């Protein structure tokens, strides 16, 4: 099939190339939503999980796309914060959580993360503010959300 102008075939990874090379295995979108900036412009947020070749989740990723400026910004959730998110969603330790378990709890994981995501008012960057939600609020939010 002919390539469309501006797309180089070398830039497109082969399906499953990450898993075959022993690197990252799969990536799956957990949730996509929009946020409105103070200026009225809209940005697209994507929450995704990334797995190692063995199937355990290695990290979560929040990607922000600003369609007006065509800029992307992302932040990875790893280490102690990843552990806190998984334990807060009753998924257990981040060392043993499999991608299928996170996919099954995608709504709960995304709902847990949404209050922690801060988009800068100018739409240039996104960051995680782990102090944004107090532990008591997290517990009441988790108890109130249906499974």
PDB file of C-alpha atoms in Angstrom:
ATOM      1  CA  UNK A   1       0.000   0.000   0.000  1.00  0.00           C
ATOM      2  CA  UNK A   2       1.341   3.467  -0.820  1.00  0.00           C
ATOM      3  CA  UNK A   3       2.333   5.725   2.050  1.00  0.00           C
ATOM      4  CA  UNK A   4       0.578   8.997   2.635  1.00  0.00           C
ATOM      5  CA  UNK A   5       2.736  12.117   2.213  1.00  0.00           C
ATOM      6  CA  UNK A   6       4.623  13.081   5.346  1.00  0.00           C
ATOM      7  CA  UNK A   7       4.613   9.621   6.926  1.00  0.00           C
ATOM      8  CA  UNK A   8       7.840   7.669   6.814  1.00  0.00           C
ATOM      9  CA  UNK A   9       7.598   3.915   7.177  1.00  0.00           C
ATOM     10  CA  UNK A  10      10.678   3.854   9.440  1.00  0.00           C
ATOM     11  CA  UNK A  11       8.839   6.019  11.981  1.00  0.00           C
ATOM     12  CA  UNK A  12       6.100   3.426  12.447  1.00  0.00           C
ATOM     13  CA  UNK A  13       7.050   0.586  14.839  1.00  0.00           C
ATOM     14  CA  UNK A  14       6.336  -2.971  13.842  1.00  0.00           C
ATOM     15  CA  UNK A  15       3.433  -4.552  15.759  1.00  0.00           C
ATOM     16  CA  UNK A  16       4.736  -6.271  18.895  1.00  0.00           C
ATOM     17  CA  UNK A  17       8.271  -4.950  18.347  1.00  0.00           C
ATOM     18  CA  UNK A  18       8.591  -3.755  21.970  1.00  0.00           C
ATOM     19  CA  UNK A  19       7.681  -7.135  23.431  1.00  0.00           C
ATOM     20  CA  UNK A  20       9.942  -9.035  21.045  1.00  0.00           C
ATOM     21  CA  UNK A  21      12.923  -6.892  21.949  1.00  0.00           C
ATOM     22  CA  UNK A  22      12.381  -7.445  25.659  1.00  0.00           C
ATOM     23  CA  UNK A  23      11.296  -3.829  26.185  1.00  0.00           C
ATOM     24  CA  UNK A  24       7.820  -2.547  26.791  1.00  0.00           C
ATOM     25  CA  UNK A  25       5.083  -5.014  25.909  1.00  0.00           C
ATOM     26  CA  UNK A  26       1.690  -3.425  25.463  1.00  0.00           C
ATOM     27  CA  UNK A  27       0.070  -0.093  26.059  1.00  0.00           C
ATOM     28  CA  UNK A  28      -3.655   0.452  26.481  1.00  0.00           C
ATOM     29  CA  UNK A  29      -5.773   3.559  26.934  1.00  0.00           C
ATOM     30  CA  UNK A  30      -7.753   3.489  30.169  1.00  0.00           C
ATOM     31  CA  UNK A  31      -9.642   6.737  29.653  1.00  0.00           C
ATOM     32  CA  UNK A  32      -9.820   9.800  27.393  1.00  0.00           C
ATOM     33  CA  UNK A  33     -11.440  13.060  28.377  1.00  0.00           C
ATOM     34  CA  UNK A  34     -11.285  16.792  27.810  1.00  0.00           C
ATOM     35  CA  UNK A  35     -10.521  19.640  30.184  1.00  0.00           C
ATOM     36  CA  UNK A  36     -11.273  23.292  29.597  1.00  0.00           C
ATOM     37  CA  UNK A  37      -8.530  25.838  30.226  1.00  0.00           C
ATOM     38  CA  UNK A  38      -9.296  29.232  31.838  1.00  0.00           C
ATOM     39  CA  UNK A  39      -9.000  30.739  28.345  1.00  0.00           C
ATOM     40  CA  UNK A  40     -11.855  28.517  27.149  1.00  0.00           C
ATOM     41  CA  UNK A  41      -9.614  26.313  25.002  1.00  0.00           C
ATOM     42  CA  UNK A  42      -9.928  22.562  25.382  1.00  0.00           C
ATOM     43  CA  UNK A  43      -7.148  20.016  25.925  1.00  0.00           C
ATOM     44  CA  UNK A  44      -7.408  16.257  25.506  1.00  0.00           C
ATOM     45  CA  UNK A  45      -6.175  14.062  28.376  1.00  0.00           C
ATOM     46  CA  UNK A  46      -5.368  10.390  27.907  1.00  0.00           C
ATOM     47  CA  UNK A  47      -4.655   8.025  30.793  1.00  0.00           C
ATOM     48  CA  UNK A  48      -2.877   4.852  29.680  1.00  0.00           C
ATOM     49  CA  UNK A  49      -1.100   1.895  31.231  1.00  0.00           C
ATOM     50  CA  UNK A  50       2.094   0.341  29.920  1.00  0.00           C
ATOM     51  CA  UNK A  51       3.102  -3.255  30.520  1.00  0.00           C
ATOM     52  CA  UNK A  52       6.391  -5.080  30.414  1.00  0.00           C
ATOM     53  CA  UNK A  53       6.759  -8.076  28.109  1.00  0.00           C
ATOM     54  CA  UNK A  54       5.737 -10.341  31.040  1.00  0.00           C
ATOM     55  CA  UNK A  55       2.371  -8.601  31.375  1.00  0.00           C
ATOM     56  CA  UNK A  56       2.948  -6.711  34.641  1.00  0.00           C
ATOM     57  CA  UNK A  57       2.128  -3.016  34.588  1.00  0.00           C
ATOM     58  CA  UNK A  58       5.321  -0.963  34.680  1.00  0.00           C
ATOM     59  CA  UNK A  59       3.805   2.522  34.739  1.00  0.00           C
ATOM     60  CA  UNK A  60       0.810   4.698  34.025  1.00  0.00           C
ATOM     61  CA  UNK A  61       1.028   7.628  31.660  1.00  0.00           C
ATOM     62  CA  UNK A  62      -0.990  10.837  31.430  1.00  0.00           C
ATOM     63  CA  UNK A  63      -0.745  12.486  28.029  1.00  0.00           C
ATOM     64  CA  UNK A  64      -2.106  15.953  27.338  1.00  0.00           C
ATOM     65  CA  UNK A  65      -2.699  17.177  23.796  1.00  0.00           C
ATOM     66  CA  UNK A  66      -3.496  20.825  23.115  1.00  0.00           C
ATOM     67  CA  UNK A  67      -5.182  20.917  19.680  1.00  0.00           C
ATOM     68  CA  UNK A  68      -4.868  24.695  19.251  1.00  0.00           C
ATOM     69  CA  UNK A  69      -1.083  24.689  19.606  1.00  0.00           C
ATOM     70  CA  UNK A  70      -0.558  21.052  18.504  1.00  0.00           C
ATOM     71  CA  UNK A  71       1.636  20.502  21.587  1.00  0.00           C
ATOM     72  CA  UNK A  72       1.855  17.336  23.628  1.00  0.00           C
ATOM     73  CA  UNK A  73       3.014  16.919  27.184  1.00  0.00           C
ATOM     74  CA  UNK A  74       3.146  13.767  29.260  1.00  0.00           C
ATOM     75  CA  UNK A  75       3.955  12.581  32.740  1.00  0.00           C
ATOM     76  CA  UNK A  76       4.639   9.055  33.962  1.00  0.00           C
ATOM     77  CA  UNK A  77       3.320   7.605  37.196  1.00  0.00           C
ATOM     78  CA  UNK A  78       5.853   5.182  38.663  1.00  0.00           C
ATOM     79  CA  UNK A  79       7.340   4.119  41.972  1.00  0.00           C
ATOM     80  CA  UNK A  80       5.605   5.024  45.233  1.00  0.00           C
ATOM     81  CA  UNK A  81       2.805   6.961  43.523  1.00  0.00           C
ATOM     82  CA  UNK A  82       1.999   3.982  41.274  1.00  0.00           C
ATOM     83  CA  UNK A  83       1.956   1.799  44.387  1.00  0.00           C
ATOM     84  CA  UNK A  84      -0.438   4.246  46.091  1.00  0.00           C
ATOM     85  CA  UNK A  85      -2.782   4.308  43.082  1.00  0.00           C
ATOM     86  CA  UNK A  86      -2.934   0.507  42.781  1.00  0.00           C
ATOM     87  CA  UNK A  87      -3.421  -0.040  46.502  1.00  0.00           C
ATOM     88  CA  UNK A  88      -6.056   2.719  46.531  1.00  0.00           C
ATOM     89  CA  UNK A  89      -7.951   0.828  43.824  1.00  0.00           C
ATOM     90  CA  UNK A  90      -7.560  -2.528  45.635  1.00  0.00           C
ATOM     91  CA  UNK A  91      -5.276  -3.923  42.935  1.00  0.00           C
ATOM     92  CA  UNK A  92      -2.439  -4.909  45.260  1.00  0.00           C
ATOM     93  CA  UNK A  93       1.265  -4.286  44.834  1.00  0.00           C
ATOM     94  CA  UNK A  94       2.552  -2.567  41.715  1.00  0.00           C
ATOM     95  CA  UNK A  95       5.149  -5.340  41.387  1.00  0.00           C
ATOM     96  CA  UNK A  96       2.531  -7.956  40.609  1.00  0.00           C
ATOM     97  CA  UNK A  97      -0.408  -6.136  38.986  1.00  0.00           C
ATOM     98  CA  UNK A  98      -1.133  -7.512  35.539  1.00  0.00           C
ATOM     99  CA  UNK A  99      -2.418  -5.436  32.638  1.00  0.00           C
ATOM    100  CA  UNK A 100      -5.725  -7.327  32.529  1.00  0.00           C
ATOM    101  CA  UNK A 101      -6.448  -6.406  36.171  1.00  0.00           C
ATOM    102  CA  UNK A 102      -5.797  -2.722  35.483  1.00  0.00           C
ATOM    103  CA  UNK A 103      -7.948  -2.887  32.339  1.00  0.00           C
ATOM    104  CA  UNK A 104     -10.805  -4.378  34.369  1.00  0.00           C
ATOM    105  CA  UNK A 105     -10.475  -1.549  36.925  1.00  0.00           C
ATOM    106  CA  UNK A 106      -9.854   1.158  34.299  1.00  0.00           C
ATOM    107  CA  UNK A 107     -12.685   3.418  35.455  1.00  0.00           C
ATOM    108  CA  UNK A 108     -11.642   3.204  39.102  1.00  0.00           C
ATOM    109  CA  UNK A 109      -7.960   3.850  38.278  1.00  0.00           C
ATOM    110  CA  UNK A 110      -8.848   6.844  36.088  1.00  0.00           C
ATOM    111  CA  UNK A 111     -11.267   8.228  38.701  1.00  0.00           C
ATOM    112  CA  UNK A 112      -8.534   7.919  41.342  1.00  0.00           C
ATOM    113  CA  UNK A 113      -6.036   9.794  39.152  1.00  0.00           C
ATOM    114  CA  UNK A 114      -8.255  12.579  37.801  1.00  0.00           C
ATOM    115  CA  UNK A 115      -8.134  14.776  40.939  1.00  0.00           C
ATOM    116  CA  UNK A 116      -4.336  14.483  40.914  1.00  0.00           C
ATOM    117  CA  UNK A 117      -3.909  15.717  37.327  1.00  0.00           C
ATOM    118  CA  UNK A 118      -3.134  19.415  37.019  1.00  0.00           C
ATOM    119  CA  UNK A 119      -3.056  21.099  33.626  1.00  0.00           C
ATOM    120  CA  UNK A 120      -1.219  24.424  33.678  1.00  0.00           C
ATOM    121  CA  UNK A 121      -3.565  27.313  32.816  1.00  0.00           C
ATOM    122  CA  UNK A 122      -1.662  28.087  29.599  1.00  0.00           C
ATOM    123  CA  UNK A 123      -2.013  24.472  28.408  1.00  0.00           C
ATOM    124  CA  UNK A 124       1.759  24.033  28.053  1.00  0.00           C
ATOM    125  CA  UNK A 125       2.274  21.295  30.665  1.00  0.00           C
ATOM    126  CA  UNK A 126       0.533  18.646  32.716  1.00  0.00           C
ATOM    127  CA  UNK A 127       1.697  17.423  36.118  1.00  0.00           C
ATOM    128  CA  UNK A 128       0.649  15.124  38.919  1.00  0.00           C
ATOM    129  CA  UNK A 129      -0.023  16.718  42.283  1.00  0.00           C
ATOM    130  CA  UNK A 130      -0.173  13.852  44.749  1.00  0.00           C
ATOM    131  CA  UNK A 131      -1.035  16.202  47.611  1.00  0.00           C
ATOM    132  CA  UNK A 132      -4.147  17.437  45.752  1.00  0.00           C
ATOM    133  CA  UNK A 133      -6.453  14.889  47.398  1.00  0.00           C
ATOM    134  CA  UNK A 134      -6.294  14.093  51.082  1.00  0.00           C
ATOM    135  CA  UNK A 135      -6.299  10.394  52.075  1.00  0.00           C
ATOM    136  CA  UNK A 136      -9.710  10.745  53.765  1.00  0.00           C
ATOM    137  CA  UNK A 137     -11.173  12.155  50.525  1.00  0.00           C
ATOM    138  CA  UNK A 138      -9.685   9.283  48.538  1.00  0.00           C
ATOM    139  CA  UNK A 139     -11.253   6.738  50.885  1.00  0.00           C
ATOM    140  CA  UNK A 140     -14.697   8.375  50.697  1.00  0.00           C
ATOM    141  CA  UNK A 141     -14.447   8.683  46.899  1.00  0.00           C
ATOM    142  CA  UNK A 142     -13.508   5.009  46.620  1.00  0.00           C
ATOM    143  CA  UNK A 143     -16.379   3.986  48.918  1.00  0.00           C
ATOM    144  CA  UNK A 144     -18.897   6.082  46.974  1.00  0.00           C
ATOM    145  CA  UNK A 145     -17.976   4.812  43.512  1.00  0.00           C
ATOM    146  CA  UNK A 146     -19.819   1.680  42.317  1.00  0.00           C
ATOM    147  CA  UNK A 147     -17.777  -1.280  41.190  1.00  0.00           C
TER     148      UNK A 147
END
